[in-house]
Short mmCIF file of the C-alpha atoms (twelve columns), coordinates in Angstrom:
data_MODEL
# 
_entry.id   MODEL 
# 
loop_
_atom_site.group_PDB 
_atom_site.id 
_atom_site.type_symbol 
_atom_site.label_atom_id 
_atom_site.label_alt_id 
_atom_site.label_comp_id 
_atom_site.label_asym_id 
_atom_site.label_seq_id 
_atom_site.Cartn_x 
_atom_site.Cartn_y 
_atom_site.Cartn_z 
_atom_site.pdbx_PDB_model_num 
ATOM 1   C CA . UNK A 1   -23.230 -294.422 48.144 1 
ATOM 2   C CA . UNK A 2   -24.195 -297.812 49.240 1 
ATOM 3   C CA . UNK A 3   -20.364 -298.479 50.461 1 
ATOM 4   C CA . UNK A 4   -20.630 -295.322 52.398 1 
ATOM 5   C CA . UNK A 5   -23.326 -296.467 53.916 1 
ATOM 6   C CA . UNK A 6   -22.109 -299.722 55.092 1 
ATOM 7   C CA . UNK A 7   -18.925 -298.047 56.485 1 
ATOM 8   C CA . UNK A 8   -21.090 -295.594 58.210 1 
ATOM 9   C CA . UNK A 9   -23.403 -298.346 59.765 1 
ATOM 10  C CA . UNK A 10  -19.688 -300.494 60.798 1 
ATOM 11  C CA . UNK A 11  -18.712 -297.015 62.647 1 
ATOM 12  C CA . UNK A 12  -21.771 -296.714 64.543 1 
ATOM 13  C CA . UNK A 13  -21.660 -300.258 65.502 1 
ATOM 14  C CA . UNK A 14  -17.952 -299.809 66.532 1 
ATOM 15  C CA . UNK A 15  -19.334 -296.462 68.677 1 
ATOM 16  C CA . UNK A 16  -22.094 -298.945 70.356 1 
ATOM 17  C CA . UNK A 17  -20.035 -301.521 71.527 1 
ATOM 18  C CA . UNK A 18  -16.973 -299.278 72.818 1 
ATOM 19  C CA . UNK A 19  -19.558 -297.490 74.584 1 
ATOM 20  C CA . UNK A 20  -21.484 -300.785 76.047 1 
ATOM 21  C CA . UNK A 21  -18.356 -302.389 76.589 1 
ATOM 22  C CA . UNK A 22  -17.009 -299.257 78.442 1 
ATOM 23  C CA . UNK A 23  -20.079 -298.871 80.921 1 
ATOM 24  C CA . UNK A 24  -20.614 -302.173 81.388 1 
ATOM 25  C CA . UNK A 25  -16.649 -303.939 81.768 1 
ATOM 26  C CA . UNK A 26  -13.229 -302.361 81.403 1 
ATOM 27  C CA . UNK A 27  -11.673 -299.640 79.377 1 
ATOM 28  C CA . UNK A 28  -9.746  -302.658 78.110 1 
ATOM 29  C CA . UNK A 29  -12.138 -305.024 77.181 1 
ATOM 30  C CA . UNK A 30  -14.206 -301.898 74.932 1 
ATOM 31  C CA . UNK A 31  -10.438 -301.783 73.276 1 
ATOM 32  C CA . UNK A 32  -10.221 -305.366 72.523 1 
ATOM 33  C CA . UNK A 33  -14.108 -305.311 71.157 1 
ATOM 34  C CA . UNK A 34  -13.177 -302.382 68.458 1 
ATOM 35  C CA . UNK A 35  -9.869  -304.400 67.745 1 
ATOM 36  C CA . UNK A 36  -12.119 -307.742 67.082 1 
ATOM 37  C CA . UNK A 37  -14.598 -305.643 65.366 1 
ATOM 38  C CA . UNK A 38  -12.193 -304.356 62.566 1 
ATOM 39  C CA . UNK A 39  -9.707  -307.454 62.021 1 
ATOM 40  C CA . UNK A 40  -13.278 -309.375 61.841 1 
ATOM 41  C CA . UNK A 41  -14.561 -306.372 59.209 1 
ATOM 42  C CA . UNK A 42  -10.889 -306.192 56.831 1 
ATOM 43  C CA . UNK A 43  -10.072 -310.089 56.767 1 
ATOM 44  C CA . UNK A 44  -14.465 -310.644 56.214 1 
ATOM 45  C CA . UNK A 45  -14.072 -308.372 53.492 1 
ATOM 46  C CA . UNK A 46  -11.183 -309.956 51.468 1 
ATOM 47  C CA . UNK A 47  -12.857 -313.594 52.110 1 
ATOM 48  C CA . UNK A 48  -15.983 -312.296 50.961 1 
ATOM 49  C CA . UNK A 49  -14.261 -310.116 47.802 1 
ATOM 50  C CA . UNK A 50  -12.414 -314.003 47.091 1 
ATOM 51  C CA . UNK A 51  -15.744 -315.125 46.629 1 
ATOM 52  C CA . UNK A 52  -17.599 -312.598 44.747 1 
ATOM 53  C CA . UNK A 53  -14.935 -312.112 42.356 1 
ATOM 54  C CA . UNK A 54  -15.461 -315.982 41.600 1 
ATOM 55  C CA . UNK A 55  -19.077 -315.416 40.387 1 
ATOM 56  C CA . UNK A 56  -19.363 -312.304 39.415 1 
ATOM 57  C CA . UNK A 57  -18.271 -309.404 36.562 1 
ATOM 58  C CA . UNK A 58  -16.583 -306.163 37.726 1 
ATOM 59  C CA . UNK A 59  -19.251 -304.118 36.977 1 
ATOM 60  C CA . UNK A 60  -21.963 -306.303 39.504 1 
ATOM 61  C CA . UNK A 61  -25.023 -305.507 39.264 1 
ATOM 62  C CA . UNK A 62  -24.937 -301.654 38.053 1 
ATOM 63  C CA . UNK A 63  -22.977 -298.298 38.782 1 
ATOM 64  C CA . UNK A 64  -23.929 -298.449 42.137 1 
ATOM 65  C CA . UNK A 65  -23.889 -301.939 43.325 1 
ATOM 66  C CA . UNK A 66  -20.758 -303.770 41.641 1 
ATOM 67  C CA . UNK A 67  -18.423 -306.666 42.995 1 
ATOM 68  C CA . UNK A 68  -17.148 -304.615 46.034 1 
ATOM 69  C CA . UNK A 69  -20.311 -303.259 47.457 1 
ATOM 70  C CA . UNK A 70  -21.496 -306.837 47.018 1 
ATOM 71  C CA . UNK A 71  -18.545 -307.983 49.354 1 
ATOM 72  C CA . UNK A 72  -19.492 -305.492 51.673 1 
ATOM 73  C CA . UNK A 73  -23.284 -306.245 51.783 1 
ATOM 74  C CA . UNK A 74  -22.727 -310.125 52.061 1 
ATOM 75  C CA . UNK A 75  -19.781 -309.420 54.567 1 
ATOM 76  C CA . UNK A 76  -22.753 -307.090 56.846 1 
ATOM 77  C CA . UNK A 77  -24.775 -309.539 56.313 1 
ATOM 78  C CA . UNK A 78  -22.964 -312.594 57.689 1 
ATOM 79  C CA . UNK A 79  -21.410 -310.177 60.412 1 
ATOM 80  C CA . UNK A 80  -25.438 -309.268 61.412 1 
ATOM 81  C CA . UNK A 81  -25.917 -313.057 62.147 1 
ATOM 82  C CA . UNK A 82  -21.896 -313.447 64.080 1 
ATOM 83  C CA . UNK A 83  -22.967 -310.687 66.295 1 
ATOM 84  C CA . UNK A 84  -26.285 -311.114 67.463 1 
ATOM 85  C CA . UNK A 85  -24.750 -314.847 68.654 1 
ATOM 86  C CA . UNK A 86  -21.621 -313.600 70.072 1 
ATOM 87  C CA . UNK A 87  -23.053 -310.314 71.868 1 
ATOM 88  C CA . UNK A 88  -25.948 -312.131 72.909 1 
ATOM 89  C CA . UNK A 89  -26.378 -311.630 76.621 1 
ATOM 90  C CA . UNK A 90  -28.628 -314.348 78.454 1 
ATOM 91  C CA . UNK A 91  -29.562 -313.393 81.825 1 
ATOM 92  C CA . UNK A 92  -31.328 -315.671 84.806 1 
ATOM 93  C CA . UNK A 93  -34.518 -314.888 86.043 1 
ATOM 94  C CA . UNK A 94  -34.850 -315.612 89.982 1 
ATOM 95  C CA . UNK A 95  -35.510 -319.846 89.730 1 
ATOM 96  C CA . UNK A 96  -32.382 -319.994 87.907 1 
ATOM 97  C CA . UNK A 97  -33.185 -320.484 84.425 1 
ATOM 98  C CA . UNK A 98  -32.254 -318.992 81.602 1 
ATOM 99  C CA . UNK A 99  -34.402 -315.593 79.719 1 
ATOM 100 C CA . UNK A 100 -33.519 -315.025 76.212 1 
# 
Protein backbone atom coordinates (compact mmCIF):
# COMPACT_ATOMS: atom_id res chain seq x y z
CA UNK A 1 0.00 0.00 0.00
CA UNK A 2 2.72 2.32 0.92
CA UNK A 3 4.54 1.57 -2.65
CA UNK A 4 1.30 2.42 -4.26
CA UNK A 5 1.29 5.33 -2.72
CA UNK A 6 4.63 6.58 -3.60
CA UNK A 7 4.02 5.65 -7.29
CA UNK A 8 0.81 7.48 -7.12
CA UNK A 9 2.42 10.68 -5.54
CA UNK A 10 5.60 10.24 -8.57
CA UNK A 11 2.50 10.30 -11.19
CA UNK A 12 0.97 13.31 -9.91
CA UNK A 13 4.22 15.01 -9.72
CA UNK A 14 4.98 13.86 -13.35
CA UNK A 15 1.16 15.39 -14.24
CA UNK A 16 2.35 18.84 -12.43
CA UNK A 17 5.35 19.47 -14.13
CA UNK A 18 4.18 18.36 -17.80
CA UNK A 19 1.44 20.62 -17.17
CA UNK A 20 3.70 23.70 -15.71
CA UNK A 21 6.22 23.00 -18.12
CA UNK A 22 3.57 22.98 -20.96
CA UNK A 23 1.90 26.45 -20.02
CA UNK A 24 4.75 28.01 -19.10
CA UNK A 25 7.73 26.80 -22.05
CA UNK A 26 7.47 24.35 -24.91
CA UNK A 27 5.67 21.15 -25.63
CA UNK A 28 9.28 19.97 -25.74
CA UNK A 29 10.76 21.07 -22.77
CA UNK A 30 7.36 19.42 -20.58
CA UNK A 31 8.72 16.13 -22.66
CA UNK A 32 12.22 16.39 -21.58
CA UNK A 33 10.96 17.22 -17.74
CA UNK A 34 8.83 13.74 -17.62
CA UNK A 35 11.92 12.04 -19.37
CA UNK A 36 14.33 13.55 -16.45
CA UNK A 37 11.69 12.82 -14.00
CA UNK A 38 11.61 8.96 -14.61
CA UNK A 39 15.41 8.11 -15.56
CA UNK A 40 15.99 10.30 -12.19
CA UNK A 41 13.01 7.97 -10.37
CA UNK A 42 14.35 4.12 -11.97
CA UNK A 43 18.28 4.73 -11.69
CA UNK A 44 17.34 6.64 -7.77
CA UNK A 45 15.63 3.59 -7.06
CA UNK A 46 18.31 0.92 -7.84
CA UNK A 47 21.06 3.29 -6.04
CA UNK A 48 18.89 3.57 -3.21
CA UNK A 49 17.77 -0.49 -3.29
CA UNK A 50 22.11 -0.93 -3.45
CA UNK A 51 22.05 0.68 -0.30
CA UNK A 52 19.25 -0.61 1.65
CA UNK A 53 19.96 -4.05 0.79
CA UNK A 54 23.46 -3.34 2.52
CA UNK A 55 21.81 -2.66 5.94
CA UNK A 56 18.91 -4.17 6.00
CA UNK A 57 16.87 -7.85 6.08
CA UNK A 58 14.31 -8.64 3.34
CA UNK A 59 11.56 -8.47 5.41
CA UNK A 60 12.40 -4.44 6.63
CA UNK A 61 10.63 -3.31 9.00
CA UNK A 62 7.19 -5.40 8.73
CA UNK A 63 4.66 -6.72 5.99
CA UNK A 64 4.13 -3.45 4.88
CA UNK A 65 7.28 -1.54 4.98
CA UNK A 66 10.24 -3.99 3.88
CA UNK A 67 13.61 -3.27 1.93
CA UNK A 68 11.82 -1.99 -1.27
CA UNK A 69 9.32 0.40 0.11
CA UNK A 70 12.30 1.62 2.13
CA UNK A 71 14.15 2.36 -1.27
CA UNK A 72 11.26 4.05 -2.41
CA UNK A 73 10.65 6.26 0.71
CA UNK A 74 14.43 7.28 1.00
CA UNK A 75 14.53 7.64 -2.91
CA UNK A 76 11.10 10.37 -2.38
CA UNK A 77 12.75 11.63 0.08
CA UNK A 78 16.08 12.68 -1.43
CA UNK A 79 14.08 13.46 -4.76
CA UNK A 80 11.75 16.06 -2.34
CA UNK A 81 15.04 17.95 -1.51
CA UNK A 82 16.60 17.60 -5.69
CA UNK A 83 13.42 19.20 -6.74
CA UNK A 84 12.56 21.94 -4.67
CA UNK A 85 16.45 23.17 -5.70
CA UNK A 86 16.22 22.41 -9.27
CA UNK A 87 12.48 23.70 -9.91
CA UNK A 88 13.07 26.51 -7.79
CA UNK A 89 12.08 29.63 -9.66
CA UNK A 90 13.66 33.01 -8.29
CA UNK A 91 12.10 35.98 -9.68
CA UNK A 92 13.31 39.93 -9.45
CA UNK A 93 11.36 42.34 -7.80
CA UNK A 94 11.52 45.93 -9.61
CA UNK A 95 15.27 47.22 -7.96
CA UNK A 96 16.67 44.19 -9.37
CA UNK A 97 17.21 41.89 -6.65
CA UNK A 98 16.42 38.69 -6.14
CA UNK A 99 12.70 37.30 -4.15
CA UNK A 100 12.83 33.83 -3.00
Amino acid sequence: MITALIFAIHFIFIIIIFTYKWQNETLGSAFINVILIMILFSVGWSVTGLITKIFMEPEGFGIMFDRNTFSLALLGITEFFFYRFYYNEKTTTEDGKEKQ
